Amino acid sequence: MIDIRIQAGDFDPGRQLGRLEELGRAAVSGFVAMVEAAEDVTEILVEHHPVLAKNALRRIAEETERNWPLAGIILIHRHGRLRRGERLAFAAVAASDPRHALDGCCFLVDALRSRALFWRKELAADGSGRWMEP
Amino acid sequence: MIDIRIQAGDFDPGRQLGRLEELGRAAVSGFVAMVEAAEDVTEILVEHHPVLAKNALRRIAEETERNWPLAGIILIHRHGRLRRGERLAFAAVAASDPRHALDGCCFLVDALRSRALFWRKELAADGSGRWMEP
Amino acid sequence: MAFLDLLYFGSLRETLGKDGERVDPPSHVLTIEDLVAWLGERDEPYRSAFGAPSRIGGAVEGERVGNRDSIFGAREVALFPPPGAL
Amino acid sequence: MAFLDLLYFGSLRETLGKDGERVDPPSHVLTIEDLVAWLGERDEPYRSAFGAPSRIGGAVEGERVGNRDSIFGAREVALFPPPGAL
């Protein structure tokens, strides 16, 4: 089971973990990315293109599925304007082996950070903005 | 913030992650251990001693806190009789750096598996039981 | 050769002041790398926007590709700085 | 020497048929290792229960210790097979 969502709205990490728990496997590993930024940053803008972003997340999930025996993979990424402290993205997996769940989840998060096609601009109260590029 | 709980009852992973999300850090990494067992196993018995178990979990959390800059650590372990598909344990951390959150959470889970002082017996419908020892 | 639709994202979009354009690259432009070099030969803001070619990534028809991958026959190519919002 | 309270867990408890007992170890019993060896010299079910000493772990006054750590002066020692319920 691979579920990929790209959305402007919030999500419920507990409910998403619950969907993976129901698969009956010994291990569910999850990660919530939150918006943390410097004091003067009031919000961030997450830019994306629906097709590019979806394809990139699908590739990431498929690669993860090939590398570890996982029963389920959920990837959620938000876009648009987000305030500090809001949820930004979610990655979680279910597996019978805790090691596979942990490694699979780490791989997802590393890929989200480096390969998910989203671009982040941090916006300050004075109207200035700065693109955050690795 | 270190929070350690040893309890017979269930817990709510979403609510626990929420407590870590509120710390305002960029990353919350969590793990839910579920009871998965062979077909003939109807339930498991998780044996423990309150003081021994608490001390072991406290040491694991303190060691994790020393190794990575984490804003929060939550460890929950259930004991007693648990049916297949029930939640068994929970480990989660919050950090500003996703890598620290992922590594810290992995360390907690590895330690739960090898050092947490709980012993698991799998009980079959015919009344037989088997201690699961690494 | 057919026209090629370019899409720009992030700081690249902002530097160029547009989110895309239709171009007609010469026949020697065969890869993402070639395309970035060709665009970088233009006047400002292109010169600045494509001044560090190794930092520009590309996607062809919506699928991420390497910078030496072919764009031959492509209708739409996206160009962007290093991605990742986490 | 003072009496020592032993606690047993998991399969060790079950093999021994009790969850603990009070013992009076001889003076050469100074470590967890010594204690396990001494208990393993007893008749069944002790011989079986302590037949693989390297698989027995220990805790002194509620804190996990290594098998070569001292139990000198301890009032309570827990002995158990490899732990972990996940």
CSV table of C-alpha atoms in Angstrom, one decimal, chain A residues 33 46-47 49 52 55 58-59 77 88-89 112-121 131 133-134, chain C residues 7-14 55 59-64 76 78 80-86:
chain,number,residue,atom,x,y,z
A,33,ALA,CA,8.1,17.7,9.6
A,46,VAL,CA,6.1,26.1,-0.2
A,47,GLU,CA,6.1,26.2,-4.0
A,49,HIS,CA,4.0,21.9,-9.5
A,52,LEU,CA,6.3,17.2,-10.9
A,55,ASN,CA,5.9,12.1,-9.7
A,58,ARG,CA,5.8,8.4,-6.2
A,59,ARG,CA,9.4,7.6,-7.3
A,77,HIS,CA,3.5,17.0,1.7
A,88,LEU,CA,4.7,20.6,6.7
A,89,ALA,CA,5.1,17.0,5.7
A,112,LEU,CA,11.9,14.3,1.0
A,113,ARG,CA,14.7,16.6,2.1
A,114,SER,CA,16.8,16.3,-1.0
A,115,ARG,CA,14.6,15.1,-3.9
A,116,ALA,CA,11.0,16.1,-3.3
A,117,LEU,CA,10.2,18.8,-5.8
A,118,PHE,CA,9.1,21.6,-3.4
A,119,TRP,CA,10.9,24.9,-2.9
A,120,ARG,CA,10.7,26.8,0.3
A,121,LYS,CA,10.8,30.6,0.7
A,131,TRP,CA,14.7,31.0,-0.7
A,133,GLU,CA,18.3,26.1,-0.9
A,134,PRO,CA,20.6,23.3,0.3
C,7,LEU,CA,8.9,25.9,-16.5
C,8,TYR,CA,10.9,27.7,-13.8
C,9,PHE,CA,10.6,27.2,-10.0
C,10,GLY,CA,11.8,28.7,-6.8
C,11,SER,CA,14.5,31.3,-6.9
C,12,LEU,CA,15.1,30.6,-10.6
C,13,ARG,CA,11.5,31.7,-11.3
C,14,GLU,CA,11.9,34.8,-9.2
C,55,ARG,CA,22.9,23.9,-9.2
C,59,ALA,CA,12.6,17.4,-15.3
C,60,VAL,CA,11.3,16.3,-18.7
C,61,GLU,CA,7.6,15.8,-19.2
C,62,GLY,CA,7.1,15.9,-15.4
C,63,GLU,CA,9.8,13.3,-14.6
C,64,ARG,CA,13.1,14.3,-12.9
C,76,GLU,CA,8.0,20.5,-21.7
C,78,ALA,CA,11.2,22.1,-15.9
C,80,PHE,CA,14.8,24.5,-10.9
C,81,PRO,CA,17.3,25.1,-8.1
C,82,PRO,CA,18.0,22.3,-5.5
C,83,PRO,CA,14.6,21.3,-4.1
C,84,GLY,CA,13.5,20.3,-0.6
C,85,ALA,CA,11.2,22.2,1.8
C,86,LEU,CA,12.0,20.4,5.0
